Amino acid sequence: MNVEKSNWMQIEAWLKRDDRAVLPIGCTEQHAYLSLATDAILAERVAQEAAEPLGVPVFPVMAYGITPNFVAYPGTISLRVETLCAFVRDVLDAMHAHGFRRVLIVNGHGGNAPAQAAVAEWLGAHAGAQVKWHNWWNAPKVWKAVQAVDPVASHASWMENFPWTRLEGVAMPRETKPEQPWAQWTHLGPAAIRERLGDGNFGGAYQRDDDSMYAIWRAAVEETRALIEGGWA
Amino acid sequence: MNVEKSNWMQIEAWLKRDDRAVLPIGCTEQHAYLSLATDAILAERVAQEAAEPLGVPVFPVMAYGITPNFVAYPGTISLRVETLCAFVRDVLDAMHAHGFRRVLIVNGHGGNAPAQAAVAEWLGAHAGAQVKWHNWWNAPKVWKAVQAVDPVASHASWMENFPWTRLEGVAMPRETKPEQPWAQWTHLGPAAIRERLGDGNFGGAYQRDDDSMYAIWRAAVEETRALIEGGWA
Amino acid sequence: MNVEKSNWMQIEAWLKRDDRAVLPIGCTEQHAYLSLATDAILAERVAQEAAEPLGVPVFPVMAYGITPNFVAYPGTISLRVETLCAFVRDVLDAMHAHGFRRVLIVNGHGGNAPAQAAVAEWLGAHAGAQVKWHNWWNAPKVWKAVQAVDPVASHASWMENFPWTRLEGVAMPRETKPEQPWAQWTHLGPAAIRERLGDGNFGGAYQRDDDSMYAIWRAAVEETRALIEGGWA
Amino acid sequence: MNVEKSNWMQIEAWLKRDDRAVLPIGCTEQHAYLSLATDAILAERVAQEAAEPLGVPVFPVMAYGITPNFVAYPGTISLRVETLCAFVRDVLDAMHAHGFRRVLIVNGHGGNAPAQAAVAEWLGAHAGAQVKWHNWWNAPKVWKAVQAVDPVASHASWMENFPWTRLEGVAMPRETKPEQPWAQWTHLGPAAIRERLGDGNFGGAYQRDDDSMYAIWRAAVEETRALIEGGWA
Amino acid sequence: MNVEKSNWMQIEAWLKRDDRAVLPIGCTEQHAYLSLATDAILAERVAQEAAEPLGVPVFPVMAYGITPNFVAYPGTISLRVETLCAFVRDVLDAMHAHGFRRVLIVNGHGGNAPAQAAVAEWLGAHAGAQVKWHNWWNAPKVWKAVQAVDPVASHASWMENFPWTRLEGVAMPRETKPEQPWAQWTHLGPAAIRERLGDGNFGGAYQRDDDSMYAIWRAAVEETRALIEGGWA
Amino acid sequence: MNVEKSNWMQIEAWLKRDDRAVLPIGCTEQHAYLSLATDAILAERVAQEAAEPLGVPVFPVMAYGITPNFVAYPGTISLRVETLCAFVRDVLDAMHAHGFRRVLIVNGHGGNAPAQAAVAEWLGAHAGAQVKWHNWWNAPKVWKAVQAVDPVASHASWMENFPWTRLEGVAMPRETKPEQPWAQWTHLGPAAIRERLGDGNFGGAYQRDDDSMYAIWRAAVEETRALIEGGWA
C-alpha cells in the first residue's frame, strides 16, 4: 500500500489486521553523472515494489540524508546528524502511536548510518516494537548479484546506474575509473575530497547492460520483500 | 530543472548563470478521503510546473511536516517544531554554500509555519541571501480563484481534491459538510480533535468539477512562477 | 490572583478547588514610537484584568518572544524558535506537575506562533490537559472593535497606542502612514526590512482618541475573561 | 533608561554614545510566605534603581529561572538548564548585533548559575564584549549589610522580605526558624526536599524592621550601580 | 569495585545486593605547572580509594568538563554546558535502567556545577532515586584540613599539588603568588583572563610538604567514603 | 606526550613546532568476561604507545560511547548519538582554537561511528584542519594480524582479550562460541539481544596465547603510529 495513494481510513483499516510499515530514506547528493536523487529514487522504488504484493504501507521517501563529505558538489544537501536522527525518531513515535510495531527502514544511503543508532536507542525505550534497518544495496543477496556482474562497484558507478537513475541526454564516460582510495581523503575535508574524487564516481565502470541491472534489481526487491515478510519476533 | 533528473554538473552549470532554487515542503497527514500525501503532492507539483519553463532547479519535496493536531489519525506523521526548523536550516546552509542566493520555499501545509520563523532567523545571519516562503494554496490569486468556485473551502475539502490527490476507488461523500469550528477544539488535544472532526474535512463539499480545479491549478502555477521570476531585490 | 502577589501556599489552596491558570507572553521589539515592551505590557495587563474577578492565577509575563524580522531595530530581542518553544514546554510541564489542567496562554505577539505548535505537541503527550492559545489582539471581538474605529490598524499603529504603551515625552506623528506591503519584504532579511519600513509602523494613524482605545480594551478584557471562564471540555 | 518605557529610536540614540545595558533575571519559585516572584521583583528593581541616574537601558526582567529542587511547591516553575542558557545567549546575541558591548546581568536567583557558564562560553566567541554576572544579594557590600543585621539569613527568610516582596494580608510567623541543612537533602529529589523544608524558609527570622531592609537595599543599589559605572576594561 | 576491572556479570551480581554506584567527573584544563588532568586524576583517585573497602562500583572518570574561562590556555578543553548535562543524564539513565538507585558523583572541578542542576532536574523525574553531588575538594572536612595547612589555597596552587598531579621534571616556583582577584576578570573573556592570571595559579604557594598533602588526602578519602556509606534516605 | 602528564606550558611549547594531537575514545559496555572498559583501555593504550616516540600529545580517553544495543547488560552506559557528537565537536573546537590542525581520533568502539559523521561536518566548517578517524582494531594491518591468528574474531572474543583487558580471577570459558548472527537481532531491541547473545561474546574463542596478542598489539601500535606520522595533506 503506497501511503501517497492512501487515506487515513485505509491505514486505520490496515492497522486492524497488521502492524507493519515501511519507511524509505535516501539522500540528495552527488552521484557523478547520475541523478542527485539516486539514493532516494532507489530506496523508494525498491520499498514500493517489495511491499506491493504484501499490502504493507510504504510511507513517502525522506529524500534528504547525511552526506558531509560531498558538500563541495553543488546540489548536495547534507543534514546534520541530529536532524536526521530527530526525523527518524519523530516518524517512529508517530507510527508507534498509531499502532505500528514492526517497521522496516529501507535505507538507500550509507551516510545515514548514524540514524541507525538512533533507532537502536528508540527501541530501548519502546519494548515490543521492532525496527529493521535495511541497507538494500549491500545486503547479502544484492551484493552477491552485484559481484557476479563486476566486483568493482561502488558509489556512483554502474552499480547505481539503473534506467530510473540515469539521466536523459547525459552520456556516460566509456572508460572504467580506477578504484578511488576514498577513505584516505576524508580527513581532508569536503573541498579536498572533491578535488581528488573528480566526477564523484568511487571507481568502476559507469554503466553496464540493463539485463545485469534488472537482475540486481530483482534480487533487491526479493531480498527487501523477505525482510518485510519474515524474520520478525 | 527537476533536481531528481539532474546531476551535480548540471547544478554547477546553472549556478554559473543564476542563483535561484525552489524547495517544496509538504506534510503526511490526514486529508479525509484524499491522499495522506496531499500537501506534499501539491507543493511538489506546483513547484515543478511553475519552475519548468524557467529552468530553475526544484529540489525534492520534503514530504513530512508539523501537524500535532492530527496525530490521532492513523498515517499522520508530525515532526516536532525543532525537527522541521533544523531541516530547513540545513538545506539553506547547503544551498548557500553552493552559491544559491534566492530560494523560493513552496509550502503546501499551514502547520509548517514555524519553519518560516526559522527562515527569518537564517536570513538575519546571511546578508545578501533572499528566501521567500510561499503558501501556494492561500496566496492572493489562488485564493481568489478558490473563492470564485465556492467560498466554503478548507482543509481536506474539494479545494484539495485534484485529479492527483484523489484516490482510485475511493468515493467522495455527496453531502456538503458544515464548516467546522476547528480553532475552538485545538486546546483539547489530538484525541478530542479527531472525535469532533470525524473524517477530517474542515467543511465544504468534498469534490467539485475538474474544470474548476484546473482553473485553480493554473492560477497556482502562474502565481508561483511569478514569485520565482520576480520580486527579488 | 496575580502570582507576583501570591505565595506558594495560596497557589496550593487554589489548586484544591480549581485547575486553571493564565500565562501571558509578549515580546521586546520595535513598536515605532511606542514602548519596546508593548506586546508584553498588553498581554500581561489584559490577562490580569480578565482574570482578576475570577481569582485564576496569572503568572508573570514572559517578556521576550520571536521576532527575527525586526532585529535591525535597536532594542529588539528575538528568541530563536527553539528557545521559546522550550520555555513554553518547561512552564507547562511545571504547571501540570502541580495539578493545573486548564491553561490560557495570552499571547501578545504574532511572531510567537511557533510556540503554539509546541503547545499542540505538548497536548498530544498530556491527555486530559487543555491549553488555549489566545492572540488577544486579533480575537473576534477585539478585532471587531478595532475595525469599528479604523480599518487601517496594524503593528505599531494607533491600535497598539494605549495610555500604557505610549511614552511620556514622545510625540506621535500627525500623519497617517500608508499601509506597508510588509509581507513582500520578509524574504530580504532584517536590514532591508528596516530600510523599507522606516519607523516600524505597518500602516495607519499613530494615535486615536482614548475613548476608542478604552472601548477596545474593554472588549479585550471581556473576550479574554470569557476564554478563562468557559469553553473548556 | 527603562526599556519598557523606551522606544527603539531612544535605544538607538543611546547606542551612539554608550554601549552598556542591564538585563535582570529572576525566578518564579517558592519563597515561603513571600511572593513567588521575589527573585524577579528584586532583580528588576535593584537594576532599575541602580541604572536610573546613569541612563543605562534596563531590559525587562526574565521572570523565570532554574529551580529544580523546589518543583514540589505549587507555583514554582523550573526552566531546564538548556532553556535559560539559550535565553541568555539569544539576548546577548541580539544586544551585540545592536552594538551593546558591556552588559550587566543582574541575577536574583542562585539557581540560575548555569547560565553564567553560558555567558563565559559566549564571551569566548565575542572578543571585545564584556558581560558581568552580578548576584546582587550576595555581593560583598550587600552581604556585609545583611550580616550586620542578622547572620542567619537565607532563602525566603527576612533577608528577602522587603516591602515590595511581602504580601498584603499574609502574616509572617513570629518564630525564628532554625537553619535548615538544605544541602544534605538535595540528593533526595524535590518531593523529599519539600517534606523536610516545610514552608520553604531555609532558616532565620521571617521579618525584620524596615529600616534594616532599607539599609540593605541602599547597599544593593549602590553596589549594583558601581558595577554599571566602573570596572569595565 | 573498579568498573574498569569488572565485567558485566560482576556488576549484575553487585546489583542483586546493593544499588549504589560512584561516578567521578573531572576536567582537562590548565592547572599552572601541574597536570592538565588534575581534576580528573584527583576525582577518580579519591573515588576509587573511598569506595574500595566498600565494594561499590566506581565507573570510569569523565575526564572533560566545563571551563570556558580558561580556553585561552593551550590544552584546556571546555565542554559546552549542554554537553556535560547531556552526558550526566545519559549516564544516570543507563545506571537507573540497570537498577542503581543511589549514585555519588564525585566532582573534581568547580566549573562543572551546571551539571548539578541537571542532576536535580533528573531527580525530579525519577522518584526513588538518589544522586549526591560531591565536590570533594571543598567539602567540610577537606576544607578544614586545607585551612589547617595554609588558608591561601586555590586553583592550581599547592592545594592541588599531590604526588600524583605534579609532573616529573617540572620545577615549582619558589615564591608565593598573591591571591588573584579572579572573579573581577570573568566579564572580560578568556583572552583577558589569561593575560592577567599568567601561569594559572589563583594564588598561594605552589607546593607544600607531602605530609600535609597526605593528611588532606586522607581527609578527602574518608569524607568521600562517608558519603558513599551513609546519609542516604 | 601524555596530556595527563603535561601542563599547559608544555602544550603551548609543542604548538610552536607542531600542530598534531591524538584523542582516544572508547566505551563502557559489556565485553563478556572482559573489562567493561575494554574499548577505552585499548584505545587509550594504543594511542599512548603509538604517539610516545613522536612526542605528539595524547589527550585523556573519553571513556563513554554509543552502545544502545547492549544497554540490557548491567554496567553498560550508552550515550545518545547527540551527546557523543557534541562532545567531539567541543573537543575539536577547543583544539582548533589552540592551534591544533591535525588530529587523530583513535576510536576503540564501532558504535561510535555516528561521531565520525560529526567530524566530517566539522571539517566542512574548518578549512585547513584535518581530522582522521581511526578504528584501530579493524584497520588493515591489525585485521590482517588478527586473521592470521584466527579468522573467527569479534566483539568480546579472544581478539579483545589482552593482558590489560582480562580480569584477575575471572576464568575464561574453554569452548569456542559459534559466531552469533548478531545483525539479525538488532531490530528486536536490547532485551532480546541480551537474551539471545548470552554472555556477550559475538563468537569465537575466549582467549588465545599471549604471543599472538602481542603480535596483534605491535601491529596496532605501528599502524596507529604511521597514521600520526604521515598521510596528512
Short mmCIF file of C-alpha atoms in Angstrom, two decimals, chain C residues 61-160:
data_model
loop_
_atom_site.label_atom_id
_atom_site.label_comp_id
_atom_site.label_asym_id
_atom_site.label_seq_id
_atom_site.Cartn_x
_atom_site.Cartn_y
_atom_site.Cartn_z
CA VAL C 61 4.67 37.69 31.74
CA MET C 62 7.34 36.22 29.54
CA ALA C 63 8.65 39.48 28.20
CA TYR C 64 10.64 38.08 25.25
CA GLY C 65 9.47 36.44 22.05
CA ILE C 66 10.29 35.52 18.47
CA THR C 67 10.82 38.46 16.15
CA PRO C 68 13.57 37.74 13.63
CA ASN C 69 12.28 40.24 11.10
CA PHE C 70 12.85 43.23 13.38
CA VAL C 71 16.33 42.55 14.70
CA ALA C 72 17.79 45.51 12.82
CA TYR C 73 15.88 47.81 15.15
CA PRO C 74 17.92 48.50 18.30
CA GLY C 75 16.38 47.11 21.45
CA THR C 76 14.62 44.29 19.62
CA ILE C 77 15.43 40.92 21.15
CA SER C 78 14.49 37.85 19.14
CA LEU C 79 14.48 34.46 20.76
CA ARG C 80 15.14 31.56 18.46
CA VAL C 81 12.14 29.37 17.74
CA GLU C 82 13.58 26.57 19.86
CA THR C 83 14.11 28.83 22.85
CA LEU C 84 10.53 30.00 23.16
CA CYS C 85 9.19 26.52 22.47
CA ALA C 86 11.42 25.15 25.23
CA PHE C 87 10.25 27.87 27.56
CA VAL C 88 6.60 27.11 26.96
CA ARG C 89 7.14 23.38 27.41
CA ASP C 90 9.02 23.89 30.65
CA VAL C 91 6.27 26.09 32.05
CA LEU C 92 3.52 23.69 31.02
CA ASP C 93 5.44 20.75 32.48
CA ALA C 94 5.77 22.54 35.80
CA MET C 95 2.15 23.66 35.87
CA HIS C 96 0.99 20.17 35.02
CA ALA C 97 3.07 18.64 37.80
CA HIS C 98 1.34 20.97 40.25
CA GLY C 99 -2.10 19.97 39.08
CA PHE C 100 -3.02 22.68 36.60
CA ARG C 101 -5.05 21.16 33.79
CA ARG C 102 -6.56 24.16 32.01
CA VAL C 103 -4.16 26.89 30.94
CA LEU C 104 -4.84 30.00 28.91
CA ILE C 105 -1.82 31.42 27.19
CA VAL C 106 -2.49 35.08 26.49
CA ASN C 107 -0.19 35.89 23.63
CA GLY C 108 0.58 39.47 22.73
CA HIS C 109 2.83 38.92 19.73
CA GLY C 110 2.04 37.34 16.38
CA GLY C 111 5.58 36.13 15.88
CA ASN C 112 5.26 33.80 18.83
CA ALA C 113 3.03 31.48 16.81
CA PRO C 114 5.61 28.68 16.54
CA ALA C 115 5.18 28.12 20.27
CA GLN C 116 1.54 27.38 19.58
CA ALA C 117 2.67 24.34 17.62
CA ALA C 118 4.80 23.32 20.59
CA VAL C 119 1.70 23.57 22.75
CA ALA C 120 -0.17 21.28 20.38
CA GLU C 121 2.68 18.76 20.58
CA TRP C 122 2.62 19.01 24.35
CA LEU C 123 -1.13 18.37 24.44
CA GLY C 124 -0.63 15.19 22.45
CA ALA C 125 1.58 13.91 25.27
CA HIS C 126 -0.63 15.07 28.15
CA ALA C 127 -4.07 13.56 27.81
CA GLY C 128 -6.61 15.37 29.93
CA ALA C 129 -4.84 18.69 29.86
CA GLN C 130 -6.20 21.67 27.95
CA VAL C 131 -4.22 24.69 26.79
CA LYS C 132 -5.79 27.54 24.90
CA TRP C 133 -3.62 29.84 22.85
CA HIS C 134 -5.22 33.27 22.71
CA ASN C 135 -3.94 36.05 20.48
CA TRP C 136 -5.83 38.69 22.36
CA TRP C 137 -5.43 41.49 19.80
CA ASN C 138 -6.99 39.77 16.83
CA ALA C 139 -9.60 37.63 18.53
CA PRO C 140 -13.06 38.17 17.04
CA LYS C 141 -14.47 40.74 19.46
CA VAL C 142 -11.36 42.85 19.73
CA TRP C 143 -10.88 42.82 16.02
CA LYS C 144 -14.46 43.94 15.51
CA ALA C 145 -13.91 46.77 17.99
CA VAL C 146 -10.72 47.78 16.21
CA GLN C 147 -12.38 47.77 12.82
CA ALA C 148 -15.20 49.89 14.20
CA VAL C 149 -12.68 52.60 14.97
CA ASP C 150 -10.48 52.43 11.89
CA PRO C 151 -9.96 49.54 9.48
CA VAL C 152 -6.36 50.52 8.91
CA ALA C 153 -4.79 49.15 12.06
CA SER C 154 -1.66 47.14 12.41
CA HIS C 155 1.64 46.65 14.19
CA ALA C 156 2.80 49.80 15.99
CA SER C 157 -0.07 51.90 14.73
CA TRP C 158 -2.77 53.58 16.83
CA MET C 159 -4.16 50.15 17.56
CA GLU C 160 -1.34 49.45 19.99
#
